[in-house]
Coordinates of C-alpha atoms and ligand atoms in Angstrom, one line a residue:
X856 CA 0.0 0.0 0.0
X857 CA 1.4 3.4 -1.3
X858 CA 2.1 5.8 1.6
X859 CA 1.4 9.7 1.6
X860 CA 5.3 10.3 2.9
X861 CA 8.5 11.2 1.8
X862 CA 11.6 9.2 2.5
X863 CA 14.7 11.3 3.2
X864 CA 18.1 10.3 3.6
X865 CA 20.5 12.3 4.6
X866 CA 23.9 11.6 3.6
X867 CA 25.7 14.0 6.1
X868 CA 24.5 11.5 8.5
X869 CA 22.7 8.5 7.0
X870 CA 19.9 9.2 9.0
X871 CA 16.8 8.6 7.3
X872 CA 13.3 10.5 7.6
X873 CA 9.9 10.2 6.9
X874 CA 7.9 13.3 6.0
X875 CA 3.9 13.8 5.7
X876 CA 2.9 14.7 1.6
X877 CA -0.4 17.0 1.5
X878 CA -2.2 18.4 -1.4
X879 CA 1.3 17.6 -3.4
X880 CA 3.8 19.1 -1.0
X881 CA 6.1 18.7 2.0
X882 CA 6.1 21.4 4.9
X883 CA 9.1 23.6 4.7
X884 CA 9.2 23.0 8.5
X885 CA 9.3 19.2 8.3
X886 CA 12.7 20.0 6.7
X887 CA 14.1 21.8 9.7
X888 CA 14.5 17.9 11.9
X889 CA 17.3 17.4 9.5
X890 CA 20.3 18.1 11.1
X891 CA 23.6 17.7 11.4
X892 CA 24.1 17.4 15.2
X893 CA 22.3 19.4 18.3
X894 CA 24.1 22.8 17.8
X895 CA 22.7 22.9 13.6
X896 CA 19.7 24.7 13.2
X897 CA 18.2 22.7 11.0
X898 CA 17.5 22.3 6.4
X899 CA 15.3 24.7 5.1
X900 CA 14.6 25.2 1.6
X901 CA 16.2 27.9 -0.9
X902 CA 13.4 29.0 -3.2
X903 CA 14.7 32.9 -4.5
X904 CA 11.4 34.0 -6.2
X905 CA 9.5 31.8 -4.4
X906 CA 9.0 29.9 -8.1
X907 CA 8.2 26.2 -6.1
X908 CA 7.0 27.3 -3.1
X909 CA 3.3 27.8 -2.1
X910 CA 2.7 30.1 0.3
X911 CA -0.5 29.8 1.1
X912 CA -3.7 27.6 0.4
X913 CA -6.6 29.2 -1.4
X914 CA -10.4 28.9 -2.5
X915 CA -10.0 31.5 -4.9
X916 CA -8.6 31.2 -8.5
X917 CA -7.7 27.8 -10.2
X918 CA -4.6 27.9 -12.5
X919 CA -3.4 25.5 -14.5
X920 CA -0.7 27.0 -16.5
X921 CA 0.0 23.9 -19.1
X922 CA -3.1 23.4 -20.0
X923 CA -4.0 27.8 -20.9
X924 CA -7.3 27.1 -17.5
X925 CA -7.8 29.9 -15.6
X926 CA -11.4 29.9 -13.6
X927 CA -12.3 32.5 -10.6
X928 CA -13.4 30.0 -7.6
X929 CA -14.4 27.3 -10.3
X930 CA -16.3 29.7 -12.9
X931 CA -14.5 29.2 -16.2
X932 CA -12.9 32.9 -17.1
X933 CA -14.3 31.9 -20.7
X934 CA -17.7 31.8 -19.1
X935 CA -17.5 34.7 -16.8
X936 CA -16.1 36.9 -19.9
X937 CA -18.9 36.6 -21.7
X938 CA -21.6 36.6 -19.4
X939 CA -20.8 38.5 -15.9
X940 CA -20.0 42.2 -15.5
X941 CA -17.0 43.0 -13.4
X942 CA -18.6 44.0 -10.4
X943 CA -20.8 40.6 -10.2
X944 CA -17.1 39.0 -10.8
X945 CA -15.7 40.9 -8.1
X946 CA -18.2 39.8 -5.8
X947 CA -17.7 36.1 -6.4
X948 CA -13.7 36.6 -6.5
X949 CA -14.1 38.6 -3.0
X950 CA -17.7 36.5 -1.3
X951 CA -16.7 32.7 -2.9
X952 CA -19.7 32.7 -5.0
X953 CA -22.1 34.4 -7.6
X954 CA -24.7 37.3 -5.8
X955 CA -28.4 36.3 -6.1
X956 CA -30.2 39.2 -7.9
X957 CA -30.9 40.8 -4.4
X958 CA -27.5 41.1 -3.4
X959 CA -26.0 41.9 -6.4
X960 CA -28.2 45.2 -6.4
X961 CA -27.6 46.3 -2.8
X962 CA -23.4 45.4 -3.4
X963 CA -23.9 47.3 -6.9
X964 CA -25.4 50.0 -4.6
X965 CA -22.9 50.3 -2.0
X966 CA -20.0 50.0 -4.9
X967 CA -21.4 52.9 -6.1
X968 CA -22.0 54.9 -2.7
X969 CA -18.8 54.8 -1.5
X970 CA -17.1 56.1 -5.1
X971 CA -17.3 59.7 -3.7
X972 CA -13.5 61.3 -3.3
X973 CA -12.9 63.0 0.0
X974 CA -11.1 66.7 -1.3
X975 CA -8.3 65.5 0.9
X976 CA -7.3 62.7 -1.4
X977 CA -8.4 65.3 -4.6
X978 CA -6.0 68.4 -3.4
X979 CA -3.3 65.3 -2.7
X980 CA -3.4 64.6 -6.6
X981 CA -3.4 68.4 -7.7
X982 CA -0.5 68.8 -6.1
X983 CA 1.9 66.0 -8.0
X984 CA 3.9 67.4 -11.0
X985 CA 1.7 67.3 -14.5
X986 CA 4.1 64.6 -15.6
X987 CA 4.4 62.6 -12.5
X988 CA 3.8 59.0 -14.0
X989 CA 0.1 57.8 -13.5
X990 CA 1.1 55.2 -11.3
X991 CA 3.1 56.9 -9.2
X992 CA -0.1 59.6 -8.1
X993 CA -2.1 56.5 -8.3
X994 CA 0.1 54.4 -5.8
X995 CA 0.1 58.1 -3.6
X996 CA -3.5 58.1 -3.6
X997 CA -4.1 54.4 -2.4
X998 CA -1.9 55.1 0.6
X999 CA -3.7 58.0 1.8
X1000 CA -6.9 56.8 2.0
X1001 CA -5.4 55.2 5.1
X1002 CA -5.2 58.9 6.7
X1003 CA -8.9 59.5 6.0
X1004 CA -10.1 56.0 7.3
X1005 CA -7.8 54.9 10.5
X1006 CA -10.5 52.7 11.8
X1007 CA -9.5 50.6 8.8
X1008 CA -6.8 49.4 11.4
X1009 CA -9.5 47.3 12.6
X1010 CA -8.5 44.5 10.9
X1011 CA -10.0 41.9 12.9
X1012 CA -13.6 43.2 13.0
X1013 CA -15.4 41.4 10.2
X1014 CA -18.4 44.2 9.8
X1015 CA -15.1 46.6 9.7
X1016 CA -13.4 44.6 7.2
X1017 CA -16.3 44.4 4.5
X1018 CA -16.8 48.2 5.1
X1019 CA -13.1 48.8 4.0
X1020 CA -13.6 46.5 1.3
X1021 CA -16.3 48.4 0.0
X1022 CA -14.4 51.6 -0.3
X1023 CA -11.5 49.6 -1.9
X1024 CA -13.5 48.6 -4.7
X1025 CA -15.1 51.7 -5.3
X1026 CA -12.3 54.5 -4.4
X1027 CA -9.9 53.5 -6.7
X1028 CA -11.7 53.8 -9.1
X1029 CA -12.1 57.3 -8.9
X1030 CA -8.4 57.5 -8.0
X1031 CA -7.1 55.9 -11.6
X1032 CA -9.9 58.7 -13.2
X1033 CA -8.9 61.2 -11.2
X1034 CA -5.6 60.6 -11.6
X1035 CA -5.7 60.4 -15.8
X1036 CA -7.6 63.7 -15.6
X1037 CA -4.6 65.2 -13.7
X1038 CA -2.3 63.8 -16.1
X1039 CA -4.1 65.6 -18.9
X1040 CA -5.1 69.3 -17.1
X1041 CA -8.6 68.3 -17.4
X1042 CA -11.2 69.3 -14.1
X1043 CA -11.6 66.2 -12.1
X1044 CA -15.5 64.8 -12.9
X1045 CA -16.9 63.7 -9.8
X1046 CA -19.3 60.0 -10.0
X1047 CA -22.4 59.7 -10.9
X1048 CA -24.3 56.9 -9.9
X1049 CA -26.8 56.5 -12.2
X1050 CA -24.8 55.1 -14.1
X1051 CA -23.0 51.1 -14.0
X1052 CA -20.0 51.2 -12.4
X1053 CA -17.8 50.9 -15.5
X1054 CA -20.1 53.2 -17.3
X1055 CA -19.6 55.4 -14.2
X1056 CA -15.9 54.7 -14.5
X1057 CA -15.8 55.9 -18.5
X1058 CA -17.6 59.1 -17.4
X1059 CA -15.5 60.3 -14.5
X1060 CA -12.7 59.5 -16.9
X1061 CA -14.1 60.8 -20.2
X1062 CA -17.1 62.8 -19.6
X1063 CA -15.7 66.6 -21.2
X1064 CA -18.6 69.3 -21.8
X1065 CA -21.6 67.2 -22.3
X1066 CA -24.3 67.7 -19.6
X1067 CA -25.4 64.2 -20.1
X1068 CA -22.4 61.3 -20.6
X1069 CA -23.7 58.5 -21.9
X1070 CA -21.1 55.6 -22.5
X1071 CA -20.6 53.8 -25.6
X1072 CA -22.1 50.4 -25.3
X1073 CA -19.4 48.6 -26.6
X1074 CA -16.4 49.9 -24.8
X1075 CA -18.6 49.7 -21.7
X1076 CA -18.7 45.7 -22.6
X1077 CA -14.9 45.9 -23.2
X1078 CA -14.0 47.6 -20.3
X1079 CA -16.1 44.9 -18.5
X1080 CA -14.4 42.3 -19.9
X1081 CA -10.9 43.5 -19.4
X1082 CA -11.7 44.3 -15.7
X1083 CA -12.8 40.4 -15.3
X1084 CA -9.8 39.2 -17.3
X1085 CA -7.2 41.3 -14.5
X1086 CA -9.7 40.5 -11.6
X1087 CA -7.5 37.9 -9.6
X1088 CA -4.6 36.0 -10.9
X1089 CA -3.9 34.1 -7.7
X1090 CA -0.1 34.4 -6.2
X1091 CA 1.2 37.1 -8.5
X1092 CA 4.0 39.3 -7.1
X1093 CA 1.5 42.1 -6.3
X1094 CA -1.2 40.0 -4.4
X1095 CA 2.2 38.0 -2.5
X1096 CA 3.1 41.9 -2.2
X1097 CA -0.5 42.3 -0.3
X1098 CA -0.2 39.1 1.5
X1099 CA 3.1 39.8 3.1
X1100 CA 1.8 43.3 4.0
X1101 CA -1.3 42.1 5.1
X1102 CA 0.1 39.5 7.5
X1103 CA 1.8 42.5 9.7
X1104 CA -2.1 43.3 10.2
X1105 CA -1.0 46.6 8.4
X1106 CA -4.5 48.6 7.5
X1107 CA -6.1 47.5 4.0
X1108 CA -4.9 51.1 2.2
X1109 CA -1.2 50.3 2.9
X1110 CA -1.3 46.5 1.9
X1111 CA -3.0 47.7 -1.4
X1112 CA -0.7 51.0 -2.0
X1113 CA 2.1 48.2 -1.6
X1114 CA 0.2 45.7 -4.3
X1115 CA 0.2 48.1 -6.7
X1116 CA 3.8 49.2 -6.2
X1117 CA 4.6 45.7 -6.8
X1118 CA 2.4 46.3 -9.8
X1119 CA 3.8 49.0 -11.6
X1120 CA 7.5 47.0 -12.2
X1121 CA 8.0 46.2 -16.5
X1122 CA 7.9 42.7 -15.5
X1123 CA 4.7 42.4 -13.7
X1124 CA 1.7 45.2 -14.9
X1125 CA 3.6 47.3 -16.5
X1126 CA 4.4 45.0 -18.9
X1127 CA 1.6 46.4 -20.9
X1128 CA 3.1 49.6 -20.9
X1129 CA 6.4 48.3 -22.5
X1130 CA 4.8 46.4 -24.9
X1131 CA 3.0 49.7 -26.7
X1132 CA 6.6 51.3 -26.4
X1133 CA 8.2 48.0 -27.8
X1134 CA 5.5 48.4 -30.8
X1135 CA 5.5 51.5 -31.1
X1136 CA 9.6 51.5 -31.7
X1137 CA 9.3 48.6 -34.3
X1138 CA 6.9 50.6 -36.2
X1139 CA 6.0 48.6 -38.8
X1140 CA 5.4 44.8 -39.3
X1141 CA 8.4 44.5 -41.7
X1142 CA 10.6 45.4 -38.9
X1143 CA 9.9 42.6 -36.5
X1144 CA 12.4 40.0 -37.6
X1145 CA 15.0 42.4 -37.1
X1146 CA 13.8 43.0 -33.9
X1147 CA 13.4 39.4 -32.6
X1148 CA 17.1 38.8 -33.7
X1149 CA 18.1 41.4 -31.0
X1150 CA 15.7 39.7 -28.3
X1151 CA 17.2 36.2 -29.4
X1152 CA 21.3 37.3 -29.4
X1153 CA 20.3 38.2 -25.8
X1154 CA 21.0 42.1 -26.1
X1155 CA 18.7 42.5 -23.2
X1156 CA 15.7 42.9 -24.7
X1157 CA 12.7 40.8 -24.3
X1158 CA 9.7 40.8 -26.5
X1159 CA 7.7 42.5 -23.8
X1160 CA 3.9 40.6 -23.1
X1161 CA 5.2 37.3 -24.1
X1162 CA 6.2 34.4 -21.0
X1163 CA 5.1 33.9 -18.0
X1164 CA 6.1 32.4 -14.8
X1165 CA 2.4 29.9 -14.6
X1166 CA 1.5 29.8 -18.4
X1167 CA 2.9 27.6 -20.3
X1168 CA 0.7 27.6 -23.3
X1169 CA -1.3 30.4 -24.5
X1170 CA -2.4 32.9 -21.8
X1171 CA -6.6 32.3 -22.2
X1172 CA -7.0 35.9 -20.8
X1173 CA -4.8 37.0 -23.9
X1174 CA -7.2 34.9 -26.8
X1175 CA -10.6 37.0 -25.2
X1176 CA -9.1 40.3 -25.4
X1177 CA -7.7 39.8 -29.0
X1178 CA -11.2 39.4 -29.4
X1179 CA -12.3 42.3 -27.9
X1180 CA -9.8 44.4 -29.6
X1181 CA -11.2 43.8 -32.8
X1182 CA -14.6 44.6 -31.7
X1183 CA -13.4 48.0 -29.9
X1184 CA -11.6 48.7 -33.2
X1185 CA -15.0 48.8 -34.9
X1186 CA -16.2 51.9 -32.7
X1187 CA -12.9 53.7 -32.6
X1188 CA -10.8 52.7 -35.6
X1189 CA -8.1 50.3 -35.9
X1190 CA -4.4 51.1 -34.8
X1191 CA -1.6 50.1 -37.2
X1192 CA 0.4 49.2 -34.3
X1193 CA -2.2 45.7 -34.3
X1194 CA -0.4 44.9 -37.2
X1195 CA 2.5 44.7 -35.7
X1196 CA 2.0 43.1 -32.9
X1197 CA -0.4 40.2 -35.3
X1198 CA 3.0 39.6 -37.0
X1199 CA 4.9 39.5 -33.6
X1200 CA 2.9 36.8 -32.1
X1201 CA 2.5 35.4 -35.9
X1202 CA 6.7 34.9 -36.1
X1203 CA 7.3 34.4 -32.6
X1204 CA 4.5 31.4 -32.3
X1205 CA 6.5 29.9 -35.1
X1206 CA 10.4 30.5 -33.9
X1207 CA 12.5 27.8 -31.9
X1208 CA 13.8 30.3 -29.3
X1209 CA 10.6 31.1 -28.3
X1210 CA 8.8 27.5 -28.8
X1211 CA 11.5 25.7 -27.0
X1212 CA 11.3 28.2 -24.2
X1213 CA 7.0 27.8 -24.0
X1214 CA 6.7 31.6 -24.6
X1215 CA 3.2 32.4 -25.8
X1216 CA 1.7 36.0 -25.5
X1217 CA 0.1 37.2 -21.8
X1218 CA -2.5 39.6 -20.9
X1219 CA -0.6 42.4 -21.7
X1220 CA 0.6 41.7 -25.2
X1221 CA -3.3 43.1 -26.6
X1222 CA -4.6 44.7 -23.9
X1223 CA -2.6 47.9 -24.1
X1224 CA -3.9 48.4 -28.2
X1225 CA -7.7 48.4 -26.8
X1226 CA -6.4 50.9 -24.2
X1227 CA -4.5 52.8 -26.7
X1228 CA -7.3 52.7 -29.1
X1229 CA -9.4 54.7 -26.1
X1230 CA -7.1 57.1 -26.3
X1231 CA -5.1 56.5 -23.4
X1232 CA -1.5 57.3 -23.0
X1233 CA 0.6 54.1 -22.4
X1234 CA 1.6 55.6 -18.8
X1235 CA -2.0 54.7 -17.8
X1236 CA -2.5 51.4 -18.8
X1237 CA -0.8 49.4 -15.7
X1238 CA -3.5 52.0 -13.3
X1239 CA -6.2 50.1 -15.9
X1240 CA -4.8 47.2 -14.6
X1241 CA -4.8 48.1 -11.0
X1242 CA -8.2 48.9 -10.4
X1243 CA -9.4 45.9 -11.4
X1244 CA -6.7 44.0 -9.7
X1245 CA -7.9 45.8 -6.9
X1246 CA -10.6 43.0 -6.6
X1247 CA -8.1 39.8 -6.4
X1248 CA -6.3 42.1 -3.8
X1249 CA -8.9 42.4 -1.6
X1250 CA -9.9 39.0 -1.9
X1251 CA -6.1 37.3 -0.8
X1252 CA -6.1 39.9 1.7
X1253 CA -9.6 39.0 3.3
X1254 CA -8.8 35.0 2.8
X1255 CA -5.3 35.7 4.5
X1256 CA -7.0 37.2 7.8
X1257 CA -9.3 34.4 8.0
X1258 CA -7.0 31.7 7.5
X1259 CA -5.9 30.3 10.9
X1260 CA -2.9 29.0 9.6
X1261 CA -1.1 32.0 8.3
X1262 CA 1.1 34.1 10.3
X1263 CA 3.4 37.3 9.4
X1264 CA 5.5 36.7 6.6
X1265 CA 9.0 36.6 7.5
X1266 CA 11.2 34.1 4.8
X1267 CA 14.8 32.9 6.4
X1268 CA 18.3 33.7 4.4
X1269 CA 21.2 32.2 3.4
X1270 CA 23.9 34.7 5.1
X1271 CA 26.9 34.9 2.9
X1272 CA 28.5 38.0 4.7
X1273 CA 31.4 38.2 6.6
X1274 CA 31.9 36.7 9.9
X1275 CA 32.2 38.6 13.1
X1276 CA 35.0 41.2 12.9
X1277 CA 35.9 44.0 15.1
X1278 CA 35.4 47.5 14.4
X1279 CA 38.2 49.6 12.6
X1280 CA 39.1 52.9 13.7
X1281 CA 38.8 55.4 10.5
X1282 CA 42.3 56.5 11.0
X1283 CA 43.4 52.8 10.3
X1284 CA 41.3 52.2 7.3
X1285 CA 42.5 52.0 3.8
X1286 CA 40.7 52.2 0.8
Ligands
ACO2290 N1 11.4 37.5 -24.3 C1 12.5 36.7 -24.6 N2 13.0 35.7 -23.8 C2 12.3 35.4 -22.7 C3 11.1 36.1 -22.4 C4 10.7 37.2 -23.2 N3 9.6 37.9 -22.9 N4 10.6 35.6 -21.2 C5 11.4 34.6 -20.9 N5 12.4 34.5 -21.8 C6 13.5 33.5 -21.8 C7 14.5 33.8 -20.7 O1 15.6 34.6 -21.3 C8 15.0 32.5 -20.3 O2 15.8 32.0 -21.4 P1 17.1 31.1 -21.0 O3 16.5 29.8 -20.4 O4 17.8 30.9 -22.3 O5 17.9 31.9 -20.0 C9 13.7 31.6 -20.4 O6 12.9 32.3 -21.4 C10 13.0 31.5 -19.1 O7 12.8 32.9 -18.6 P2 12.7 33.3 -17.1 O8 13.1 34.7 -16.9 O9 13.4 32.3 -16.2 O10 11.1 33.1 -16.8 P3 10.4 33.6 -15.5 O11 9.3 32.7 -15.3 O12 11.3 33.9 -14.4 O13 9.8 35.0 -16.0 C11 8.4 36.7 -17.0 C12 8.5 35.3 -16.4 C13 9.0 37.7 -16.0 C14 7.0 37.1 -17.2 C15 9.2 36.7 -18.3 O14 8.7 35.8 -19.2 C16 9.3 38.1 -18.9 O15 10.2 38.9 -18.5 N6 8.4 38.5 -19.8 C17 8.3 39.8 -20.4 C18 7.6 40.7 -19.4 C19 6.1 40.5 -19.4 O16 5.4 40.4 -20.4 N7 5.6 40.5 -18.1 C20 4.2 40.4 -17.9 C21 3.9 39.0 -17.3 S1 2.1 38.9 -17.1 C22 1.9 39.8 -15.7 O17 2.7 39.9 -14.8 C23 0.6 40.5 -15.6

């Protein structure tokens, strides 16, 4: 009969262990009984980027990067892309499982009553240089909510905790708008609640002279979609960003500010920013062998939006917004830059360096050409990542404080420093 364990010998020694296997994994702390004598403190494991190491268990989102699955607590993202809007997404990401019609309409409700900016956080933006980058002001803005709301250091009070939540959700939101409108020296436009929460979004980012905004059906779809696509992507650098900060009990407003910092780095979210730059300096679709000769020789380029650290196949976040692309390219024109970036993926599918390596293109090879096609400068694409993200964020952070088994996040180290030394004298110091 097959046994659940682990045999270990170590050769140091020849002692010989026995360690538990659960859900496909040994306990980093059943390592630390193998040692060398009394004095040793014991084998841990060495895991820099934490690429075979899970840190936590979760309900949440299913990935199976070899096979291109991605489902929100068992929904199929296929299923909830074409059906759900992101709000009903974000409350099954956040709650476990999809709202009834009742509470859909009061969360949709309180989403929308608590997307009101206090002129604190507004006079905060106002005052960041006209070319501070989007993220940077957006980052800014996240953190100060924590000034306006220091009973969010309640982290332990449930009722306190969904109340947070709430604001989360809905404030930034009108931080990313705010903050675009900022960037472009337009008057901030404050919500208005008649309208759907991503139409509401549009406006407060769009809305110029018209009394009356009324959002174009189809980029109102879009948007939806591309908020569901970013909703949650389980242990990503910025959600691990919001776990460790989370786990000092640190108030909600500084965990996030700290996911999105983790965010805005060219290879995590920002990725869709460097992939319009990367298009936009290849030009033309003639242009791109050249240009994946350089990434090949290893100059230090990468062909930005392709590989990722899960997917090993083709990223199924990346096939939907292709999609959607083409149908926001109806309403607002097609970019030429598409063509490029078809002949990228077209080449690149088909090269060895990039087939041997399982590099297909991510969620931000496409989505930054639907963003672009809205007008938006490429600084503001990885805040159009970040308020959806927003979502997944919250929902790590609220399944971390529940979870009986997590505590503060504090990894070991390997120390390769010097050992103890005394102190020189400056005098006897040389250079
Ligand atoms: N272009 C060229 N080569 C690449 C690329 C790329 N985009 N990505 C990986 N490789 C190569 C590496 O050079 C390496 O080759 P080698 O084995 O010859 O040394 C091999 O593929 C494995 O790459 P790693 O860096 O070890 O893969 P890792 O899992 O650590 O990195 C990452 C994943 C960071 C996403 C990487 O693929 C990358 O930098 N991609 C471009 C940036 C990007 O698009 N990021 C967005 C990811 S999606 C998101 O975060 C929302």
């Amino acid at each position: 009969m097959p046994k659940d364990t682990l045999t270990v010998i170590d050769n140091r020694t020849g002692s010989q262990y026995e360690l538990p296997i659960a859900d496909g994994t040994v306990k980093a702390m059943d390592l630390r009984q193998i040692r060398l004598n009394e004095d040793d403190f014991g084998l841990m494991s060495y895991d820099p980027g934490l690429t075979n190491t899970a840190s936590t268990k979760s309900a949440i989102t299913y990935i199976d990067g070899d096979k291109g699955i991605l489902r929100y607590r068992g929904y199929p993202i296929e299923q909830l892309a074409a059906h759900s809007t992101y709000l009903e997404t974000a409350y099954l990401v956040i709650f476990g499982e999809l709202p009834t019609a009742e509470q859909l309409a009061k969360w949709e409700s309180d989403i929308n009553r608590h997307t009101l900016l206090h002129t604190n956080i507004q006079r905060l933006i106002e005052t960041f240089r006209f070319n501070a980058h989007p993220m940077s002001v957006f980052i800014s803005g996240i953190a100060s909510l924590s000034t306006l709301y220091p009973d969010a250091r309640m982290v332990t009070d449930p009722a306190n905790r969904r109340l947070q939540v709430e604001r989360m959700i809905a404030k930034t939101a009108t931080i990313a708008a705010f903050t675009y409108r900022h960037n472009q020296g337009w008057p901030f436009d404050y919500p208005d609640d008649s309208l759907s929460f991503i139409g509401n979004f549009l406006r407060m980012m769009f809305r110029m002279t018209e009394h009356k905004y009324e959002p174009n059906p189809v980029l109102e779809r879009a948007l939806n979609i591309l908020f569901i696509l970013h909703a949650d992507h389980e242990q990503n650098c910025g959600t691990n960003a919001m776990r460790v900060i989370g786990s000092s009990q640190a108030d909600p407003y500084s965990s996030l500010a700290g996911a999105a910092a983790a965010l805005y780095g060219p290879l995590h979210g920002a990725a869709n920013e460097a992939v319009l730059r990367m298009l936009e300096q290849i030009g033309r679709p003639e242009n791109v062998p050249a240009f994946l000769d350089r990434v090949k020789d290893g100059d230090g380029q990468r062909l930005m939006g392709f590989g990722h650290r899960i997917y090993k196949n083709y990223d199924p976040r990346c096939r939907i917004i292709k999609q959607t692309a083409e149908e926001v390219f109806q309403v607002t024109g097609r970019t030429p830059l598409l063509d490029v970036a078809l002949e990228l993926e077209r080449i690149a599918l088909q090269d060895e360096y990039f087939i041997s390596r399982k590099l297909y293109p991510n969620v931000d090879f496409y989505s930054g050409l639907i963003y672009r096609a809205m007008k938006l400068p490429a600084s503001m694409f990885t805040v159009m990542f970040a308020v959806p993200r927003t979502c997944g964020w919250v929902a790590h952070w609220l399944e971390l404080l529940t979870d009986p088994e997590q505590k503060i996040s504090r990894p070991r180290q390997i120390f390769t420093g010097p050992e103890t030394r005394d102190y020189v004298p400056m005098a006897q110091r040389s250079a």
